[in-house]
């Protein structure tokens, strides 16, 4: 797999040294004169696919649709959703770039999607597969529960608000931990927020049964809503309750700016850039991306502004955090993807998300065979849809707006929350859980009192704990 540590280099004799001097033009195909492309080794083909994706994204960003179409065709012939890691990733990024172009013609886009079926049961199943295959959510659940138990020590009335109430196993484990408290279990109320009622019904059934078995006073409240449309009053926080809030991979969906444009593509049909003249024998995936961005595959001037750390916040996010602060939670535990997929330009988002999803696809490569139906479903129905949101969508339609931990620190601090360093025991539980996995690529880092879950040295998810700063 192509990683940041330089584990997959391209030799100096590689035919890849030739292709950068060629422009992607209508006359350039994959005929006999380019047979060498089909004979590339996996690492070489992977680098070429990255190069093509960056070139294609540059064409799309500048509105050069003819060149973008050629790039998409070339990528399609080398990529495969059933191939090696880079071929699979390229397939989904290629689809996302094509989807971005289609969205500029709303009539065509809507017509092509008019008969698409969205099966709720399949979506639920795929998210359960993600939970089972990867350790990320399990680590988040363990750390979140431990932070809540420590914050609620001695409390007799505990109310937990779950902003993504999709998996009952987390709270089932908490019920078991609370039943073992020396002072006895508290009266526990959990309010679950989810847009699908059947998910909440299932959670209510499982947790009510578990509470009865453990003889814990328990109540489960359902709030059927998206996070964006959530009325905080419906959480029904009562005086005298000790409140905990859990948010797992949800808050980033509120980061859209009110004045963001919706159209993903400048509608100007002109000749775009050609492939850069740089050699493609960089030692690492990261080095290649950096050099390729510098040598020509960069956005046009009218789209080239980055998203600085101190940029204006989203009013939706500001309002939501202010509302949560007004509830005075004793603890709020937040899990988020630890990557910057919220830059204003397509090129920045594409290069950063290539790193992030390459690591996730590499996890799958190390865990499941390429023919695994579970793997294919997770890649297409979950990871592929996230990639599509990051690359193809703009404005309020772009929901996957992942940001780095340091930005969340700044955002929570501005909203009046102070960081609560996670305990040694929480860190120990996280490390023990990862050690139970046979795969050696997973790692835990402690960053400013927070847990950061990594694949090799690539940070993927963070878990942080907060409380109101009065």
PDB file of N, CA and C in Angstrom, residues 171-235:
ATOM      1  N   UNK A 171     -24.271   1.573  25.169  1.00  0.00           N
ATOM      2  CA  UNK A 171     -25.008   1.861  26.402  1.00  0.00           C
ATOM      3  C   UNK A 171     -25.337   0.585  27.168  1.00  0.00           C
ATOM      4  N   UNK A 172     -25.386  -0.525  26.495  1.00  0.00           N
ATOM      5  CA  UNK A 172     -25.550  -1.800  27.192  1.00  0.00           C
ATOM      6  C   UNK A 172     -24.340  -2.053  28.099  1.00  0.00           C
ATOM      7  N   UNK A 173     -23.152  -1.770  27.563  1.00  0.00           N
ATOM      8  CA  UNK A 173     -21.928  -1.910  28.369  1.00  0.00           C
ATOM      9  C   UNK A 173     -21.925  -0.913  29.532  1.00  0.00           C
ATOM     10  N   UNK A 174     -22.412   0.299  29.294  1.00  0.00           N
ATOM     11  CA  UNK A 174     -22.455   1.298  30.364  1.00  0.00           C
ATOM     12  C   UNK A 174     -23.414   0.865  31.472  1.00  0.00           C
ATOM     13  N   UNK A 175     -24.557   0.324  31.099  1.00  0.00           N
ATOM     14  CA  UNK A 175     -25.500  -0.177  32.096  1.00  0.00           C
ATOM     15  C   UNK A 175     -24.843  -1.224  32.995  1.00  0.00           C
ATOM     16  N   UNK A 176     -24.068  -2.097  32.392  1.00  0.00           N
ATOM     17  CA  UNK A 176     -23.379  -3.128  33.165  1.00  0.00           C
ATOM     18  C   UNK A 176     -22.346  -2.521  34.107  1.00  0.00           C
ATOM     19  N   UNK A 177     -21.629  -1.499  33.629  1.00  0.00           N
ATOM     20  CA  UNK A 177     -20.641  -0.821  34.487  1.00  0.00           C
ATOM     21  C   UNK A 177     -21.322  -0.083  35.638  1.00  0.00           C
ATOM     22  N   UNK A 178     -22.424   0.593  35.342  1.00  0.00           N
ATOM     23  CA  UNK A 178     -23.127   1.349  36.384  1.00  0.00           C
ATOM     24  C   UNK A 178     -23.731   0.422  37.433  1.00  0.00           C
ATOM     25  N   UNK A 179     -24.150  -0.767  37.027  1.00  0.00           N
ATOM     26  CA  UNK A 179     -24.742  -1.711  37.984  1.00  0.00           C
ATOM     27  C   UNK A 179     -23.722  -2.184  39.011  1.00  0.00           C
ATOM     28  N   UNK A 180     -22.432  -2.053  38.669  1.00  0.00           N
ATOM     29  CA  UNK A 180     -21.370  -2.513  39.570  1.00  0.00           C
ATOM     30  C   UNK A 180     -20.839  -1.405  40.467  1.00  0.00           C
ATOM     31  N   UNK A 181     -21.432  -0.202  40.405  1.00  0.00           N
ATOM     32  CA  UNK A 181     -20.955   0.892  41.264  1.00  0.00           C
ATOM     33  C   UNK A 181     -21.120   0.520  42.746  1.00  0.00           C
ATOM     34  N   UNK A 182     -20.114   0.817  43.571  1.00  0.00           N
ATOM     35  CA  UNK A 182     -20.210   0.511  45.010  1.00  0.00           C
ATOM     36  C   UNK A 182     -21.428   1.156  45.670  1.00  0.00           C
ATOM     37  N   UNK A 183     -21.781   2.372  45.239  1.00  0.00           N
ATOM     38  CA  UNK A 183     -22.925   3.070  45.831  1.00  0.00           C
ATOM     39  C   UNK A 183     -24.241   2.695  45.172  1.00  0.00           C
ATOM     40  N   UNK A 184     -24.195   1.757  44.234  1.00  0.00           N
ATOM     41  CA  UNK A 184     -25.400   1.345  43.532  1.00  0.00           C
ATOM     42  C   UNK A 184     -25.604   2.155  42.260  1.00  0.00           C
ATOM     43  N   UNK A 185     -26.397   1.645  41.329  1.00  0.00           N
ATOM     44  CA  UNK A 185     -26.604   2.346  40.051  1.00  0.00           C
ATOM     45  C   UNK A 185     -27.482   3.580  40.234  1.00  0.00           C
ATOM     46  N   UNK A 186     -27.314   4.576  39.374  1.00  0.00           N
ATOM     47  CA  UNK A 186     -28.186   5.758  39.416  1.00  0.00           C
ATOM     48  C   UNK A 186     -29.490   5.480  38.681  1.00  0.00           C
ATOM     49  N   UNK A 187     -30.407   6.397  38.765  1.00  0.00           N
ATOM     50  CA  UNK A 187     -31.560   6.393  37.869  1.00  0.00           C
ATOM     51  C   UNK A 187     -31.058   6.940  36.537  1.00  0.00           C
ATOM     52  N   UNK A 188     -31.149   6.135  35.504  1.00  0.00           N
ATOM     53  CA  UNK A 188     -30.541   6.496  34.210  1.00  0.00           C
ATOM     54  C   UNK A 188     -31.609   6.788  33.167  1.00  0.00           C
ATOM     55  N   UNK A 189     -31.431   7.920  32.509  1.00  0.00           N
ATOM     56  CA  UNK A 189     -32.292   8.273  31.378  1.00  0.00           C
ATOM     57  C   UNK A 189     -31.399   8.534  30.173  1.00  0.00           C
ATOM     58  N   UNK A 190     -31.690   7.863  29.070  1.00  0.00           N
ATOM     59  CA  UNK A 190     -30.944   8.079  27.827  1.00  0.00           C
ATOM     60  C   UNK A 190     -31.899   8.643  26.789  1.00  0.00           C
ATOM     61  N   UNK A 191     -31.499   9.750  26.175  1.00  0.00           N
ATOM     62  CA  UNK A 191     -32.246  10.332  25.064  1.00  0.00           C
ATOM     63  C   UNK A 191     -31.459  10.075  23.781  1.00  0.00           C
ATOM     64  N   UNK A 192     -32.057   9.317  22.877  1.00  0.00           N
ATOM     65  CA  UNK A 192     -31.394   8.984  21.626  1.00  0.00           C
ATOM     66  C   UNK A 192     -31.913   9.816  20.475  1.00  0.00           C
ATOM     67  N   UNK A 193     -30.989  10.404  19.714  1.00  0.00           N
ATOM     68  CA  UNK A 193     -31.332  11.213  18.543  1.00  0.00           C
ATOM     69  C   UNK A 193     -30.907  10.457  17.292  1.00  0.00           C
ATOM     70  N   UNK A 194     -31.851  10.232  16.394  1.00  0.00           N
ATOM     71  CA  UNK A 194     -31.547   9.564  15.121  1.00  0.00           C
ATOM     72  C   UNK A 194     -32.670   9.877  14.148  1.00  0.00           C
ATOM     73  N   UNK A 195     -32.345   9.928  12.862  1.00  0.00           N
ATOM     74  CA  UNK A 195     -33.368  10.285  11.868  1.00  0.00           C
ATOM     75  C   UNK A 195     -34.242   9.104  11.453  1.00  0.00           C
ATOM     76  N   UNK A 196     -33.875   7.894  11.882  1.00  0.00           N
ATOM     77  CA  UNK A 196     -34.648   6.706  11.516  1.00  0.00           C
ATOM     78  C   UNK A 196     -35.270   6.082  12.771  1.00  0.00           C
ATOM     79  N   UNK A 197     -36.600   6.088  12.826  1.00  0.00           N
ATOM     80  CA  UNK A 197     -37.307   5.629  14.024  1.00  0.00           C
ATOM     81  C   UNK A 197     -37.046   4.161  14.319  1.00  0.00           C
ATOM     82  N   UNK A 198     -36.908   3.342  13.275  1.00  0.00           N
ATOM     83  CA  UNK A 198     -36.684   1.925  13.509  1.00  0.00           C
ATOM     84  C   UNK A 198     -35.379   1.658  14.254  1.00  0.00           C
ATOM     85  N   UNK A 199     -34.371   2.514  14.024  1.00  0.00           N
ATOM     86  CA  UNK A 199     -33.110   2.390  14.751  1.00  0.00           C
ATOM     87  C   UNK A 199     -33.320   2.680  16.234  1.00  0.00           C
ATOM     88  N   UNK A 200     -34.078   3.728  16.532  1.00  0.00           N
ATOM     89  CA  UNK A 200     -34.362   4.084  17.919  1.00  0.00           C
ATOM     90  C   UNK A 200     -35.229   3.035  18.608  1.00  0.00           C
ATOM     91  N   UNK A 201     -36.182   2.475  17.873  1.00  0.00           N
ATOM     92  CA  UNK A 201     -37.031   1.418  18.436  1.00  0.00           C
ATOM     93  C   UNK A 201     -36.189   0.216  18.861  1.00  0.00           C
ATOM     94  N   UNK A 202     -35.260  -0.163  18.013  1.00  0.00           N
ATOM     95  CA  UNK A 202     -34.395  -1.298  18.322  1.00  0.00           C
ATOM     96  C   UNK A 202     -33.530  -1.008  19.541  1.00  0.00           C
ATOM     97  N   UNK A 203     -32.979   0.205  19.607  1.00  0.00           N
ATOM     98  CA  UNK A 203     -32.147   0.567  20.745  1.00  0.00           C
ATOM     99  C   UNK A 203     -32.961   0.567  22.039  1.00  0.00           C
ATOM    100  N   UNK A 204     -34.173   1.116  21.995  1.00  0.00           N
ATOM    101  CA  UNK A 204     -35.032   1.151  23.175  1.00  0.00           C
ATOM    102  C   UNK A 204     -35.320  -0.266  23.673  1.00  0.00           C
ATOM    103  N   UNK A 205     -35.590  -1.173  22.751  1.00  0.00           N
ATOM    104  CA  UNK A 205     -35.899  -2.563  23.119  1.00  0.00           C
ATOM    105  C   UNK A 205     -34.710  -3.226  23.809  1.00  0.00           C
ATOM    106  N   UNK A 206     -33.537  -3.114  23.205  1.00  0.00           N
ATOM    107  CA  UNK A 206     -32.337  -3.771  23.749  1.00  0.00           C
ATOM    108  C   UNK A 206     -31.983  -3.212  25.123  1.00  0.00           C
ATOM    109  N   UNK A 207     -31.999  -1.885  25.257  1.00  0.00           N
ATOM    110  CA  UNK A 207     -31.566  -1.266  26.515  1.00  0.00           C
ATOM    111  C   UNK A 207     -32.583  -1.462  27.634  1.00  0.00           C
ATOM    112  N   UNK A 208     -33.854  -1.427  27.306  1.00  0.00           N
ATOM    113  CA  UNK A 208     -34.877  -1.652  28.330  1.00  0.00           C
ATOM    114  C   UNK A 208     -34.766  -3.069  28.889  1.00  0.00           C
ATOM    115  N   UNK A 209     -34.558  -4.029  28.008  1.00  0.00           N
ATOM    116  CA  UNK A 209     -34.381  -5.411  28.463  1.00  0.00           C
ATOM    117  C   UNK A 209     -33.157  -5.545  29.366  1.00  0.00           C
ATOM    118  N   UNK A 210     -32.054  -4.912  28.973  1.00  0.00           N
ATOM    119  CA  UNK A 210     -30.820  -5.007  29.755  1.00  0.00           C
ATOM    120  C   UNK A 210     -30.991  -4.349  31.122  1.00  0.00           C
ATOM    121  N   UNK A 211     -31.646  -3.187  31.163  1.00  0.00           N
ATOM    122  CA  UNK A 211     -31.864  -2.485  32.432  1.00  0.00           C
ATOM    123  C   UNK A 211     -32.738  -3.312  33.375  1.00  0.00           C
ATOM    124  N   UNK A 212     -33.764  -3.960  32.830  1.00  0.00           N
ATOM    125  CA  UNK A 212     -34.629  -4.814  33.654  1.00  0.00           C
ATOM    126  C   UNK A 212     -33.848  -5.995  34.231  1.00  0.00           C
ATOM    127  N   UNK A 213     -32.991  -6.565  33.419  1.00  0.00           N
ATOM    128  CA  UNK A 213     -32.181  -7.700  33.872  1.00  0.00           C
ATOM    129  C   UNK A 213     -31.232  -7.292  34.999  1.00  0.00           C
ATOM    130  N   UNK A 214     -30.704  -6.065  34.909  1.00  0.00           N
ATOM    131  CA  UNK A 214     -29.751  -5.572  35.908  1.00  0.00           C
ATOM    132  C   UNK A 214     -30.433  -4.839  37.062  1.00  0.00           C
ATOM    133  N   UNK A 215     -31.758  -4.697  36.971  1.00  0.00           N
ATOM    134  CA  UNK A 215     -32.546  -4.004  37.995  1.00  0.00           C
ATOM    135  C   UNK A 215     -32.078  -2.555  38.188  1.00  0.00           C
ATOM    136  N   UNK A 216     -31.929  -1.861  37.057  1.00  0.00           N
ATOM    137  CA  UNK A 216     -31.541  -0.444  37.066  1.00  0.00           C
ATOM    138  C   UNK A 216     -32.742   0.393  36.648  1.00  0.00           C
ATOM    139  N   UNK A 217     -33.115   1.414  37.424  1.00  0.00           N
ATOM    140  CA  UNK A 217     -34.191   2.323  36.997  1.00  0.00           C
ATOM    141  C   UNK A 217     -33.789   3.012  35.697  1.00  0.00           C
ATOM    142  N   UNK A 218     -34.599   2.832  34.651  1.00  0.00           N
ATOM    143  CA  UNK A 218     -34.156   3.262  33.321  1.00  0.00           C
ATOM    144  C   UNK A 218     -35.314   3.789  32.494  1.00  0.00           C
ATOM    145  N   UNK A 219     -34.994   4.798  31.693  1.00  0.00           N
ATOM    146  CA  UNK A 219     -35.966   5.360  30.754  1.00  0.00           C
ATOM    147  C   UNK A 219     -35.242   5.727  29.469  1.00  0.00           C
ATOM    148  N   UNK A 220     -35.858   5.393  28.340  1.00  0.00           N
ATOM    149  CA  UNK A 220     -35.270   5.753  27.040  1.00  0.00           C
ATOM    150  C   UNK A 220     -36.232   6.663  26.281  1.00  0.00           C
ATOM    151  N   UNK A 221     -35.747   7.825  25.901  1.00  0.00           N
ATOM    152  CA  UNK A 221     -36.539   8.803  25.146  1.00  0.00           C
ATOM    153  C   UNK A 221     -36.049   8.851  23.707  1.00  0.00           C
ATOM    154  N   UNK A 222     -36.986   8.851  22.775  1.00  0.00           N
ATOM    155  CA  UNK A 222     -36.645   8.902  21.357  1.00  0.00           C
ATOM    156  C   UNK A 222     -36.873  10.304  20.798  1.00  0.00           C
ATOM    157  N   UNK A 223     -35.887  10.789  20.036  1.00  0.00           N
ATOM    158  CA  UNK A 223     -36.048  12.035  19.287  1.00  0.00           C
ATOM    159  C   UNK A 223     -35.705  11.730  17.835  1.00  0.00           C
ATOM    160  N   UNK A 224     -36.724  11.630  16.998  1.00  0.00           N
ATOM    161  CA  UNK A 224     -36.515  11.338  15.576  1.00  0.00           C
ATOM    162  C   UNK A 224     -36.202  12.642  14.854  1.00  0.00           C
ATOM    163  N   UNK A 225     -34.943  12.822  14.513  1.00  0.00           N
ATOM    164  CA  UNK A 225     -34.518  14.094  13.913  1.00  0.00           C
ATOM    165  C   UNK A 225     -33.096  13.961  13.389  1.00  0.00           C
ATOM    166  N   UNK A 226     -32.784  14.770  12.390  1.00  0.00           N
ATOM    167  CA  UNK A 226     -31.390  14.950  12.008  1.00  0.00           C
ATOM    168  C   UNK A 226     -30.763  15.926  13.003  1.00  0.00           C
ATOM    169  N   UNK A 227     -29.455  15.933  13.064  1.00  0.00           N
ATOM    170  CA  UNK A 227     -28.785  16.868  13.965  1.00  0.00           C
ATOM    171  C   UNK A 227     -29.047  18.308  13.537  1.00  0.00           C
ATOM    172  N   UNK A 228     -29.102  18.519  12.231  1.00  0.00           N
ATOM    173  CA  UNK A 228     -29.279  19.862  11.688  1.00  0.00           C
ATOM    174  C   UNK A 228     -30.617  20.466  12.083  1.00  0.00           C
ATOM    175  N   UNK A 229     -31.644  19.647  12.171  1.00  0.00           N
ATOM    176  CA  UNK A 229     -32.985  20.155  12.480  1.00  0.00           C
ATOM    177  C   UNK A 229     -33.394  19.892  13.931  1.00  0.00           C
ATOM    178  N   UNK A 230     -32.451  19.460  14.758  1.00  0.00           N
ATOM    179  CA  UNK A 230     -32.769  19.102  16.141  1.00  0.00           C
ATOM    180  C   UNK A 230     -33.205  20.326  16.955  1.00  0.00           C
ATOM    181  N   UNK A 231     -34.341  20.192  17.624  1.00  0.00           N
ATOM    182  CA  UNK A 231     -34.808  21.187  18.588  1.00  0.00           C
ATOM    183  C   UNK A 231     -34.310  20.746  19.957  1.00  0.00           C
ATOM    184  N   UNK A 232     -33.383  21.503  20.536  1.00  0.00           N
ATOM    185  CA  UNK A 232     -32.753  21.113  21.797  1.00  0.00           C
ATOM    186  C   UNK A 232     -33.778  20.971  22.915  1.00  0.00           C
ATOM    187  N   UNK A 233     -34.890  21.691  22.819  1.00  0.00           N
ATOM    188  CA  UNK A 233     -35.935  21.593  23.837  1.00  0.00           C
ATOM    189  C   UNK A 233     -36.498  20.167  23.923  1.00  0.00           C
ATOM    190  N   UNK A 234     -36.465  19.442  22.803  1.00  0.00           N
ATOM    191  CA  UNK A 234     -37.001  18.078  22.785  1.00  0.00           C
ATOM    192  C   UNK A 234     -36.138  17.091  23.562  1.00  0.00           C
ATOM    193  N   UNK A 235     -34.938  17.511  23.950  1.00  0.00           N
ATOM    194  CA  UNK A 235     -34.078  16.643  24.759  1.00  0.00           C
ATOM    195  C   UNK A 235     -34.599  16.547  26.190  1.00  0.00           C
TER     196      UNK A 235
END
